[in-house]
CSV table of C-alpha atoms in Angstrom, one decimal:
chain,number,residue,atom,x,y,z
A,22,MET,CA,-0.1,-0.3,0.0
A,23,ALA,CA,1.6,3.4,-1.1
A,24,SER,CA,0.4,7.1,-1.3
A,25,VAL,CA,0.0,8.2,-4.8
A,26,VAL,CA,-0.2,12.2,-5.3
A,27,GLU,CA,-0.1,14.7,-7.7
A,28,TYR,CA,1.9,18.0,-7.2
A,29,LYS,CA,-0.1,20.9,-8.4
A,30,GLY,CA,2.6,23.5,-7.7
A,31,LEU,CA,2.0,27.1,-6.2
A,32,ARG,CA,-1.4,28.8,-7.0
A,33,ALA,CA,-1.7,32.8,-5.8
A,34,GLY,CA,-3.8,35.8,-6.2
A,35,TYR,CA,-7.4,34.4,-6.0
A,36,HIS,CA,-10.3,34.8,-3.8
A,37,CYS,CA,-9.6,33.9,-0.2
A,38,GLY,CA,-12.8,32.9,2.1
A,39,TYR,CA,-11.3,33.7,5.5
A,40,CYS,CA,-10.3,37.6,4.7
A,41,ASP,CA,-12.6,38.0,1.9
A,42,SER,CA,-9.9,39.4,-0.3
A,43,LYS,CA,-10.1,38.9,-3.9
A,44,GLU,CA,-6.4,38.4,-4.6
A,45,GLY,CA,-5.6,37.2,-1.0
A,46,LYS,CA,-5.2,33.4,-1.2
A,47,ALA,CA,-1.6,31.6,-2.2
A,48,SER,CA,-1.6,27.7,-1.6
A,49,CYS,CA,0.7,25.1,-2.8
A,50,GLY,CA,-1.9,22.3,-3.8
A,51,MET,CA,-1.6,18.4,-3.8
A,52,TRP,CA,-3.9,16.0,-5.3
A,53,ALA,CA,-4.0,12.4,-3.6
A,54,HIS,CA,-5.1,9.5,-5.7
A,55,SER,CA,-4.4,7.2,-2.5
A,56,MET,CA,-3.2,8.1,0.7
A,57,THR,CA,-2.0,5.9,3.8
A,58,VAL,CA,-3.1,7.2,7.1
A,59,GLN,CA,0.6,7.4,8.4
A,60,ASP,CA,1.2,9.6,5.3
A,61,TYR,CA,-1.4,12.1,6.1
A,62,GLN,CA,-0.6,12.0,9.8
A,63,ASP,CA,3.1,13.1,8.9
A,64,LEU,CA,1.6,15.6,6.3
A,65,ILE,CA,-1.0,17.3,8.5
A,66,ASP,CA,1.9,17.4,11.0
A,67,ARG,CA,3.8,19.9,8.6
A,68,GLY,CA,1.2,22.7,8.8
A,69,TRP,CA,-1.9,22.5,11.0
A,70,ARG,CA,-2.9,23.0,14.7
A,71,ARG,CA,-3.4,20.5,17.5
A,72,CYS,CA,-5.5,20.5,21.0
A,73,ARG,CA,-4.2,18.1,23.8
A,74,PRO,CA,-7.7,16.4,24.5
A,75,LEU,CA,-6.0,14.3,27.8
A,76,GLN,CA,-5.4,17.7,29.6
A,77,PHE,CA,-8.7,19.4,28.3
A,78,GLN,CA,-11.0,21.4,30.6
A,79,PRO,CA,-14.3,22.4,29.4
A,80,SER,CA,-14.6,26.3,29.7
A,81,LYS,CA,-17.7,28.0,31.7
A,82,SER,CA,-19.1,28.6,28.2
A,83,HIS,CA,-18.4,24.9,27.1
A,84,LYS,CA,-20.2,23.8,30.1
A,85,LYS,CA,-23.2,26.0,29.2
A,86,VAL,CA,-23.6,24.2,25.9
A,87,LEU,CA,-23.6,20.9,27.4
A,88,LYS,CA,-26.0,21.9,29.9
A,89,LYS,CA,-28.1,23.6,27.1
A,90,MET,CA,-28.2,20.1,25.6
A,91,LEU,CA,-29.0,18.1,28.7
A,92,LYS,CA,-32.1,20.3,29.3
A,93,PHE,CA,-33.4,20.0,25.7
A,94,LEU,CA,-32.9,16.4,26.1
A,95,ALA,CA,-34.5,16.1,29.3
A,96,LYS,CA,-37.1,18.5,29.2
A,97,GLY,CA,-37.4,19.9,25.8
A,98,GLU,CA,-36.5,23.1,27.0
A,99,VAL,CA,-35.3,25.6,24.1
A,100,PRO,CA,-33.3,28.5,25.2
A,101,LYS,CA,-34.4,32.1,24.9
A,102,GLY,CA,-33.2,34.0,21.6
A,103,SER,CA,-31.6,33.0,18.4
A,104,CYS,CA,-27.9,31.5,18.2
A,105,GLU,CA,-26.2,32.9,15.4
A,106,ASP,CA,-22.8,31.6,16.1
A,107,GLU,CA,-20.3,30.2,13.6
A,108,PRO,CA,-20.6,26.5,13.1
A,109,MET,CA,-18.0,25.9,15.9
A,110,ASP,CA,-17.8,29.3,17.3
A,111,SER,CA,-17.7,29.7,21.1
A,112,THR,CA,-19.0,32.5,23.5
A,113,MET,CA,-17.2,35.3,24.6
A,114,ASP,CA,-17.2,34.1,28.0
A,115,ASP,CA,-14.2,32.5,27.6
A,116,ALA,CA,-12.5,35.7,26.2
A,117,VAL,CA,-13.5,37.8,29.0
A,118,ALA,CA,-12.3,34.9,31.3
A,119,GLY,CA,-9.2,34.9,29.9
A,120,ASP,CA,-8.7,38.5,30.6
A,121,PHE,CA,-8.2,37.9,34.4
A,122,ALA,CA,-4.4,38.9,33.8
A,123,LEU,CA,-5.5,42.4,33.2
A,124,ILE,CA,-7.8,42.2,36.3
A,125,ASN,CA,-5.1,41.2,38.3
A,126,LYS,CA,-3.0,44.2,37.2
A,127,LEU,CA,-5.7,46.7,39.0
A,128,ASP,CA,-4.5,48.7,41.7
A,129,ILE,CA,-5.6,47.0,44.7
A,130,GLN,CA,-4.6,49.5,47.3
A,131,CYS,CA,-6.9,52.1,45.4
A,132,ASP,CA,-9.7,49.4,45.8
A,133,LEU,CA,-9.0,49.4,49.7
A,134,LYS,CA,-9.1,52.9,50.0
A,135,THR,CA,-12.4,53.8,48.8
A,136,LEU,CA,-13.9,50.5,50.2
A,137,SER,CA,-14.9,52.4,53.6
A,138,ASP,CA,-16.3,55.4,51.8
A,139,ASP,CA,-18.3,53.3,49.7
A,140,VAL,CA,-19.6,51.3,52.7
A,141,LYS,CA,-20.6,54.4,54.1
A,142,GLU,CA,-22.4,56.1,50.9
A,143,SER,CA,-24.1,52.5,50.4
A,144,LEU,CA,-25.6,52.8,54.0
A,145,GLN,CA,-26.7,56.5,53.3
A,146,SER,CA,-28.4,55.8,50.1
A,147,GLU,CA,-30.0,52.4,51.4
A,148,GLY,CA,-33.8,52.8,51.1
A,149,LYS,CA,-33.9,55.6,49.5
A,150,ASN,CA,-33.6,54.0,45.8
A,151,SER,CA,-36.9,51.8,45.9
A,152,LYS,CA,-37.0,51.9,42.0
A,153,LYS,CA,-36.0,48.9,40.4
A,154,GLU,CA,-32.5,49.5,38.6
A,155,GLU,CA,-32.7,49.5,35.2
A,156,PRO,CA,-29.9,47.6,33.1
A,157,HIS,CA,-26.9,49.7,31.9
A,158,GLU,CA,-26.2,50.6,28.4
A,159,LEU,CA,-22.9,48.7,27.4
A,160,LEU,CA,-20.3,49.8,25.0
A,161,GLN,CA,-18.1,47.1,23.3
A,162,THR,CA,-14.5,48.2,23.2
A,163,GLN,CA,-11.3,46.8,22.1
A,164,ASP,CA,-8.6,46.2,24.8
A,165,SER,CA,-5.2,44.5,23.5
A,166,VAL,CA,-4.1,42.5,26.6
A,167,GLY,CA,-0.9,41.3,25.0
A,168,GLU,CA,0.3,45.1,24.3
A,169,LYS,CA,-0.8,46.1,27.7
A,170,LEU,CA,0.4,43.2,29.6
A,171,GLY,CA,2.4,41.0,27.6
A,172,SER,CA,0.6,38.2,28.4
A,173,GLY,CA,0.3,36.5,25.0
A,174,GLU,CA,-3.5,36.6,25.3
A,175,PRO,CA,-5.3,37.8,21.9
A,176,SER,CA,-7.5,40.8,22.0
A,177,HIS,CA,-11.1,40.6,23.3
A,178,SER,CA,-14.4,42.4,23.3
A,179,VAL,CA,-15.2,43.5,26.7
A,180,LYS,CA,-18.0,45.2,28.4
A,181,VAL,CA,-17.7,48.4,30.1
A,182,HIS,CA,-20.1,50.8,31.5
A,183,THR,CA,-21.1,54.2,30.2
A,184,VAL,CA,-23.1,57.1,31.5
A,185,PRO,CA,-26.6,56.9,30.5
A,186,LYS,CA,-28.6,59.7,29.1
A,187,PRO,CA,-30.7,61.7,31.9
A,188,GLY,CA,-33.6,60.0,32.4
A,189,LYS,CA,-32.6,56.5,31.4
A,190,GLY,CA,-30.8,54.0,33.6
A,191,ALA,CA,-29.2,54.2,36.7
A,192,ASP,CA,-26.7,56.8,37.7
A,193,LEU,CA,-23.2,55.3,38.2
A,194,SER,CA,-21.6,58.3,39.7
A,195,LYS,CA,-23.6,56.8,42.8
A,196,PRO,CA,-23.1,53.4,44.3
A,197,PRO,CA,-25.4,50.9,43.6
A,198,CYS,CA,-28.4,50.0,46.2
A,199,ARG,CA,-27.5,46.9,48.0
A,200,LYS,CA,-28.8,44.6,50.4
A,201,ALA,CA,-27.7,45.1,54.1
A,202,LYS,CA,-26.6,41.5,54.3
A,203,GLU,CA,-24.0,42.4,51.7
A,204,ILE,CA,-22.8,45.4,53.5
A,205,ARG,CA,-22.1,43.6,56.6
A,206,LYS,CA,-20.2,40.9,54.5
A,207,GLU,CA,-18.0,43.9,53.5
A,208,ARG,CA,-17.6,45.5,57.0
A,209,LYS,CA,-16.5,41.8,57.9
A,210,ARG,CA,-14.0,41.5,55.0
A,211,LEU,CA,-12.5,45.2,55.5
A,212,LYS,CA,-11.9,44.3,58.9
A,213,LEU,CA,-9.9,41.3,58.3
A,214,MET,CA,-8.0,43.2,55.5
A,215,GLN,CA,-6.8,45.8,58.3
A,216,GLN,CA,-6.0,43.2,60.2
A,217,ASN,CA,-3.7,41.1,57.7
A,218,PRO,CA,-3.7,43.5,54.6
A,219,ALA,CA,-0.8,41.5,52.9
A,220,GLY,CA,-1.3,37.9,53.9
A,221,GLU,CA,-4.6,37.5,52.4
A,222,LEU,CA,-4.6,39.3,49.2
A,223,GLU,CA,-1.0,37.6,48.4
A,224,GLY,CA,-2.6,34.2,49.1
A,225,PHE,CA,-5.7,35.1,46.9
A,226,GLN,CA,-3.4,36.2,44.0
A,227,ALA,CA,-1.0,33.4,44.4
A,228,GLN,CA,-4.0,31.2,43.6
A,229,GLY,CA,-4.3,33.0,40.1
A,230,HIS,CA,-7.6,34.5,41.0
A,231,PRO,CA,-8.5,38.2,40.4
A,232,PRO,CA,-8.5,40.7,43.7
A,233,SER,CA,-11.8,40.1,45.3
A,234,LEU,CA,-13.5,41.4,48.2
A,235,PHE,CA,-15.2,38.1,48.6
A,236,PRO,CA,-13.4,34.8,48.4
A,237,PRO,CA,-14.7,31.8,46.6
A,238,LYS,CA,-16.3,29.1,49.0
A,239,ALA,CA,-14.3,26.1,49.1
A,240,LYS,CA,-15.5,23.2,46.8
A,241,SER,CA,-15.2,19.8,48.5
A,242,ASN,CA,-15.9,17.9,45.2
A,243,GLN,CA,-13.9,17.8,41.9
A,244,PRO,CA,-15.0,19.5,39.0
A,245,LYS,CA,-17.0,17.4,36.9
A,246,SER,CA,-14.9,15.9,33.7
A,247,LEU,CA,-16.1,16.4,30.4
A,248,GLU,CA,-17.5,12.8,30.0
A,249,ASP,CA,-19.7,13.4,33.2
A,250,LEU,CA,-20.9,16.7,31.6
A,251,ILE,CA,-21.8,14.9,28.3
A,252,PHE,CA,-23.0,11.7,29.7
A,253,GLU,CA,-25.2,12.8,32.5
A,254,SER,CA,-27.9,10.5,32.8
A,255,LEU,CA,-31.4,11.8,31.8
A,256,PRO,CA,-34.7,11.0,33.3
A,257,GLU,CA,-36.8,7.8,32.1
A,258,ASN,CA,-39.1,10.2,30.6
A,259,ALA,CA,-36.8,12.4,28.6
A,260,SER,CA,-38.6,14.5,26.0
A,261,HIS,CA,-35.9,13.5,23.6
A,262,LYS,CA,-33.3,10.9,22.7
A,263,LEU,CA,-29.7,11.7,21.2
A,264,GLU,CA,-27.7,9.0,19.7
A,265,VAL,CA,-24.2,9.7,18.0
A,266,ARG,CA,-23.4,7.0,15.4
A,267,LEU,CA,-19.8,6.7,13.8
A,268,VAL,CA,-19.8,5.2,10.5
A,269,PRO,CA,-17.0,4.6,7.8
A,270,ALA,CA,-17.1,7.1,4.7
A,271,SER,CA,-17.7,4.6,2.3
A,272,PHE,CA,-20.7,3.5,0.1
A,273,GLU,CA,-19.4,-0.2,0.9
A,274,ASP,CA,-20.9,0.5,4.5
A,275,PRO,CA,-24.5,-0.2,4.7
A,276,GLU,CA,-25.0,2.2,7.2
A,277,PHE,CA,-23.6,4.8,5.3
A,278,LYS,CA,-25.4,4.0,2.2
A,279,SER,CA,-28.7,3.6,3.8
A,280,SER,CA,-28.6,7.2,5.5
A,281,PHE,CA,-27.0,8.9,2.7
A,282,SER,CA,-29.9,10.3,1.4
A,283,GLN,CA,-30.7,12.2,4.5
A,284,SER,CA,-27.3,13.2,4.9
A,285,PHE,CA,-27.3,14.9,1.9
A,286,SER,CA,-30.2,16.6,2.2
A,287,LEU,CA,-29.1,18.2,5.5
A,288,TYR,CA,-25.9,19.1,3.9
A,289,VAL,CA,-28.0,21.1,1.2
A,290,LYS,CA,-30.0,22.7,3.9
A,291,TYR,CA,-26.9,23.8,6.1
A,292,GLN,CA,-25.2,25.1,2.9
A,293,VAL,CA,-28.0,27.2,1.5
A,294,ALA,CA,-29.0,28.7,5.1
A,295,ILE,CA,-25.7,29.1,6.8
A,296,HIS,CA,-23.2,29.5,3.7
A,297,GLN,CA,-25.6,31.1,1.4
A,298,ASP,CA,-24.6,28.7,-1.3
A,299,LEU,CA,-27.2,28.2,-4.4
A,300,PRO,CA,-29.1,24.9,-4.3
A,301,ASP,CA,-27.6,24.1,-7.9
A,302,GLU,CA,-24.0,24.6,-6.2
A,303,CYS,CA,-25.1,21.6,-3.7
A,304,GLY,CA,-25.4,18.7,-5.9
A,305,LYS,CA,-24.7,15.3,-4.8
A,306,THR,CA,-21.7,15.0,-7.2
A,307,GLU,CA,-20.2,18.2,-5.3
A,308,PHE,CA,-21.4,16.7,-1.5
A,309,THR,CA,-19.6,13.1,-2.6
A,310,ARG,CA,-16.5,14.5,-4.0
A,311,PHE,CA,-16.0,17.1,-0.9
A,312,LEU,CA,-17.0,14.8,2.1
A,313,CYS,CA,-17.6,11.3,1.1
A,314,SER,CA,-14.8,10.2,-1.4
A,315,SER,CA,-11.8,10.2,0.7
A,316,PRO,CA,-8.4,9.0,-0.6
A,317,LEU,CA,-7.6,7.6,2.6
A,318,GLU,CA,-7.1,3.9,2.7
A,319,ALA,CA,-8.9,2.3,5.7
A,320,GLU,CA,-6.8,0.3,7.9
A,321,THR,CA,-7.6,-2.0,11.1
A,322,PRO,CA,-4.5,-2.8,12.5
A,323,PRO,CA,-4.5,-5.0,15.7
A,324,ASN,CA,-2.9,-2.2,17.7
A,325,GLY,CA,-5.3,0.3,16.4
A,326,PRO,CA,-8.9,1.6,17.5
A,327,ASP,CA,-11.7,-1.1,17.3
A,328,CYS,CA,-13.0,1.4,14.4
A,329,GLY,CA,-10.0,1.2,12.6
A,330,TYR,CA,-8.1,4.3,10.9
A,331,GLY,CA,-9.7,6.1,8.0
A,332,SER,CA,-12.5,8.7,7.2
A,333,PHE,CA,-16.0,8.6,8.8
A,334,HIS,CA,-18.9,10.7,9.5
A,335,GLN,CA,-20.3,11.1,12.8
A,336,GLN,CA,-23.8,11.4,12.8
A,337,TYR,CA,-26.3,13.0,15.4
A,338,TRP,CA,-29.6,11.2,15.6
A,339,LEU,CA,-32.2,13.3,17.4
A,340,ASP,CA,-35.2,11.1,17.6
A,341,GLY,CA,-34.7,8.9,14.7
A,342,LYS,CA,-33.5,12.1,12.4
A,343,ILE,CA,-30.2,13.2,11.6
A,344,ILE,CA,-29.8,17.0,12.7
A,345,ALA,CA,-25.6,17.1,12.4
A,346,VAL,CA,-22.9,15.2,10.8
A,347,GLY,CA,-18.9,15.5,11.7
A,348,VAL,CA,-16.8,14.6,9.2
A,349,ILE,CA,-13.5,13.1,10.7
A,350,ASP,CA,-10.4,11.4,10.1
A,351,ILE,CA,-9.3,8.7,12.4
A,352,LEU,CA,-5.3,8.8,12.0
A,353,PRO,CA,-2.2,7.0,14.1
A,354,ASN,CA,-2.0,10.1,16.6
A,355,CYS,CA,-4.9,11.9,16.3
A,356,VAL,CA,-8.6,12.4,15.3
A,357,SER,CA,-8.9,15.3,12.5
A,358,SER,CA,-11.9,17.1,12.1
A,359,VAL,CA,-12.8,17.9,8.6
A,360,TYR,CA,-16.1,19.6,8.6
A,361,LEU,CA,-19.4,20.2,10.1
A,362,TYR,CA,-22.9,20.3,8.7
A,363,TYR,CA,-26.0,20.6,10.8
A,364,ASP,CA,-29.8,21.6,10.8
A,365,PRO,CA,-30.1,25.2,11.0
A,366,ASP,CA,-33.5,24.6,12.9
A,367,TYR,CA,-31.2,23.3,15.7
A,368,SER,CA,-28.8,26.3,15.7
A,369,PHE,CA,-30.0,27.2,19.4
A,370,LEU,CA,-28.3,23.9,20.6
A,371,SER,CA,-24.9,25.5,19.2
A,372,LEU,CA,-24.3,22.1,17.7
A,373,GLY,CA,-20.7,23.5,16.5
A,374,VAL,CA,-19.5,23.6,20.0
A,375,TYR,CA,-21.0,20.6,21.2
A,376,SER,CA,-19.7,18.4,18.4
A,377,ALA,CA,-16.2,19.7,18.9
A,378,LEU,CA,-16.7,18.7,22.8
A,379,ARG,CA,-17.8,15.2,21.7
A,380,GLU,CA,-15.3,14.9,19.3
A,381,ILE,CA,-12.8,15.7,22.1
A,382,ALA,CA,-14.2,13.2,24.4
A,383,PHE,CA,-14.2,10.7,21.6
A,384,THR,CA,-10.6,11.2,21.2
A,385,ARG,CA,-10.0,10.4,24.6
A,386,GLN,CA,-12.1,7.3,24.4
A,387,LEU,CA,-9.8,5.9,21.4
A,388,HIS,CA,-6.4,6.9,23.5
A,389,GLU,CA,-7.9,4.5,26.0
A,390,LYS,CA,-7.1,1.6,23.7
A,391,THR,CA,-4.3,3.1,21.4
A,392,SER,CA,-2.0,5.1,23.7
A,393,GLN,CA,-0.4,6.9,20.9
A,394,LEU,CA,-3.6,8.2,19.6
A,395,SER,CA,-3.7,11.5,21.9
A,396,TYR,CA,-4.4,14.5,19.9
A,397,TYR,CA,-7.5,16.3,18.4
A,398,TYR,CA,-6.7,18.4,15.1
A,399,MET,CA,-9.2,21.3,14.5
A,400,GLY,CA,-7.3,22.4,11.2
A,401,PHE,CA,-5.7,25.7,10.3
A,402,TYR,CA,-5.4,28.6,12.9
A,403,ILE,CA,-6.1,31.9,11.4
A,404,HIS,CA,-5.2,34.5,14.1
A,405,SER,CA,-6.4,37.7,12.5
A,406,CYS,CA,-9.6,35.8,11.1
A,407,PRO,CA,-12.8,35.4,13.9
A,408,LYS,CA,-14.0,32.8,12.2
A,409,MET,CA,-10.8,30.7,12.8
A,410,LYS,CA,-9.5,32.4,15.8
A,411,TYR,CA,-12.2,30.5,18.2
A,412,LYS,CA,-9.9,27.3,17.9
A,413,GLY,CA,-7.8,28.9,20.4
A,414,GLN,CA,-10.4,28.7,23.1
A,415,TYR,CA,-9.9,24.7,23.2
A,416,ARG,CA,-7.0,24.5,25.4
A,417,PRO,CA,-4.2,23.3,26.1
A,418,SER,CA,-3.3,23.4,22.4
A,419,ASP,CA,-0.3,23.9,20.3
A,420,LEU,CA,0.6,25.7,17.1
A,421,LEU,CA,3.3,24.4,14.5
A,422,CYS,CA,6.1,26.5,13.7
A,423,PRO,CA,6.2,27.2,9.9
A,424,GLU,CA,9.8,26.6,9.7
A,425,THR,CA,11.1,24.3,12.1
A,426,TYR,CA,7.8,22.1,12.2
A,427,VAL,CA,7.9,21.7,16.0
A,428,TRP,CA,4.9,22.2,18.4
A,429,VAL,CA,4.4,25.3,20.4
A,430,PRO,CA,2.3,26.0,22.9
A,431,ILE,CA,-0.4,28.7,22.1
A,432,GLU,CA,0.1,31.0,24.7
A,433,GLN,CA,3.8,31.6,23.5
A,434,CYS,CA,2.5,32.3,19.9
A,435,LEU,CA,0.1,35.0,20.5
A,436,PRO,CA,2.4,37.7,21.5
A,437,SER,CA,4.2,37.3,18.1
A,438,LEU,CA,0.8,37.0,16.2
A,439,GLU,CA,-0.6,40.3,17.7
A,440,ASN,CA,2.5,41.9,16.2
A,441,SER,CA,2.9,40.1,12.9
A,442,LYS,CA,0.5,37.9,10.6
A,443,TYR,CA,3.6,35.6,9.7
A,444,CYS,CA,6.3,34.5,12.3
A,445,ARG,CA,8.7,31.8,13.6
A,446,PHE,CA,7.4,30.4,16.7
A,447,ASN,CA,10.3,28.5,17.8
A,448,GLN,CA,12.8,30.6,19.6
A,449,ASP,CA,15.7,28.8,18.8
A,450,PRO,CA,17.5,30.4,16.2
A,451,GLU,CA,19.6,27.5,15.4
A,452,ALA,CA,16.9,25.2,15.2
A,453,VAL,CA,15.9,23.8,11.7
A,454,ASP,CA,13.5,21.5,10.3
A,455,GLU,CA,15.0,18.1,11.2
A,456,ASP,CA,12.8,16.3,8.6
A,457,ARG,CA,14.1,18.9,5.7
A,458,SER,CA,14.8,17.5,2.5
A,459,THR,CA,18.3,16.6,2.3
A,460,GLU,CA,18.4,14.0,-0.1
A,461,PRO,CA,16.1,14.8,-3.0
A,462,ASP,CA,17.3,12.0,-5.8
A,463,ARG,CA,16.1,9.3,-2.9
A,464,LEU,CA,12.3,10.9,-3.8
A,465,GLN,CA,10.1,8.4,-5.1
A,466,VAL,CA,8.5,9.2,-8.7
A,467,PHE,CA,5.7,7.1,-10.1
A,468,HIS,CA,6.2,7.8,-14.1
A,469,LYS,CA,5.0,5.6,-16.8
A,470,ARG,CA,3.9,3.0,-14.6
A,471,ALA,CA,7.4,2.6,-13.0
A,472,ILE,CA,8.3,3.5,-9.5
A,473,MET,CA,12.2,5.2,-9.8
A,474,PRO,CA,14.1,7.3,-7.4
A,475,TYR,CA,14.2,11.1,-8.7
A,476,GLY,CA,17.8,10.5,-9.2
A,477,VAL,CA,17.4,8.1,-12.2
A,478,TYR,CA,14.0,9.9,-13.2
A,479,LYS,CA,15.5,13.3,-13.8
A,480,LYS,CA,18.4,12.2,-16.4
A,481,GLN,CA,15.2,11.4,-18.6
A,482,GLN,CA,14.0,14.9,-18.3
A,483,LYS,CA,15.0,17.6,-20.7
A,484,ASP,CA,12.6,20.5,-19.0
A,485,PRO,CA,14.5,22.9,-16.8
A,486,SER,CA,11.5,24.0,-14.9
A,487,GLU,CA,11.0,20.5,-13.7
A,488,GLU,CA,13.5,20.0,-11.1
A,489,ALA,CA,12.3,23.3,-9.4
A,490,VAL,CA,9.0,22.2,-9.2
A,491,VAL,CA,10.0,18.7,-7.7
A,492,LEU,CA,12.1,20.2,-5.3
A,493,GLN,CA,9.6,22.6,-3.9
A,494,TYR,CA,7.4,19.5,-3.6
A,495,ALA,CA,10.1,17.9,-1.5
A,496,SER,CA,10.6,20.8,0.7
A,497,LEU,CA,7.0,20.8,1.8
A,498,VAL,CA,6.6,17.1,2.7
A,499,GLY,CA,9.8,16.5,4.1
A,500,GLN,CA,12.4,13.6,3.5
A,501,LYS,CA,10.2,11.0,5.5
A,502,CYS,CA,7.3,11.5,3.2
A,503,SER,CA,9.2,12.0,0.0
A,504,GLU,CA,10.7,8.9,0.2
A,505,ARG,CA,7.4,6.7,1.2
A,506,MET,CA,4.8,8.5,-1.1
A,507,LEU,CA,4.8,7.9,-5.1
A,508,LEU,CA,5.0,11.5,-7.0
A,509,PHE,CA,3.0,10.9,-10.0
A,510,ARG,CA,4.8,12.4,-13.3
A,511,ASN,CA,2.9,12.4,-16.3
């Protein structure tokens, strides 16, 4: 079994779907007639990003999505408001939570100095303000955390209060009305601070918490794992039933074949509603070529996962109907997320985020039998593109250095990406690509139904441009893959 590929070379100056530039995209393309899972694993390790599922902890917004799904399944609850998120976009809760570094830089002494005055004014205003406080007007502003603190966190939208127009909203120049119980707590807290001002605050900040007047209550129980949140038991009389089925992306598989029509209809509905494609652009031929006909050769080694390696569709069946399909590749070291399409009628369930969390949990499940399978790949990370930037919220995760091809934690990469769209992540100036093409004559060529080293092939060629194309291909795929894969030359 061998990979057979055609190198299409560099194509530049055409439309980019991420930045919407008419001539902003450039790529080096390669067409695979067949591809082994190991070759594909090595290729994506030369250009993508990955998440570390074994250490993954769901964020606050991730937990909200999982709880929302459980409430819908158990009681049929539909959250209020519409959900217009990107297919796998997360909410801004994570971004705001990530700005604790900025909060930690606030002047604590200033807060303590004004605390007693604040309590005094609150007591004076207690009982005077009987009207219900109106919601404050909010203003979206951009704060560059990386520039201010050098923390490496990306820029986020944060909410700040502004003074409302006369007659509208509460007067922010005055302290908000608070209950007597809260004021008593503040008095007690202030007294403790005065008795031991340094010790308490230092202990608090040492734990990585933002300065607060009220310390969080100690929790006796460990936080729930991702699996606990996903597979929480439902009541016997649950309103809905959700089943996730993994089927090989192959028309030889009876389950894939029997569900193809329903899956295709869902794909068309999604493309038209979410991406505004024309129905004529979403034919069965396009769908099959895009998401069903994979060049990956399925493998079922004895030390691999029970489902084997290859391309799969992870179907989400709700009450006997497919509402989402996650297209994934299962490879020796990772689960690679390829595409997701879902029923827009169920956008309120944040199916993009939910499916990503299910795929992370699925990776952890596969790892239990196949120890080297321990990563979750979400494709390219484009820091300047909001449609792609959300991937950085699934942590811990790594970005690949585009020059040395070593994995670097994303936190170390963000400061550089804030300053430049392209940068080398590896800080060692002496480091090089360990798998760089050093012996191009050993590259394998498939020409006129014969396999031969490039050293033999090039002696038969008279076209001077041929060598430049082959050497470019070798530099991109690396020495290992260039010796294993067969480069088809016509």
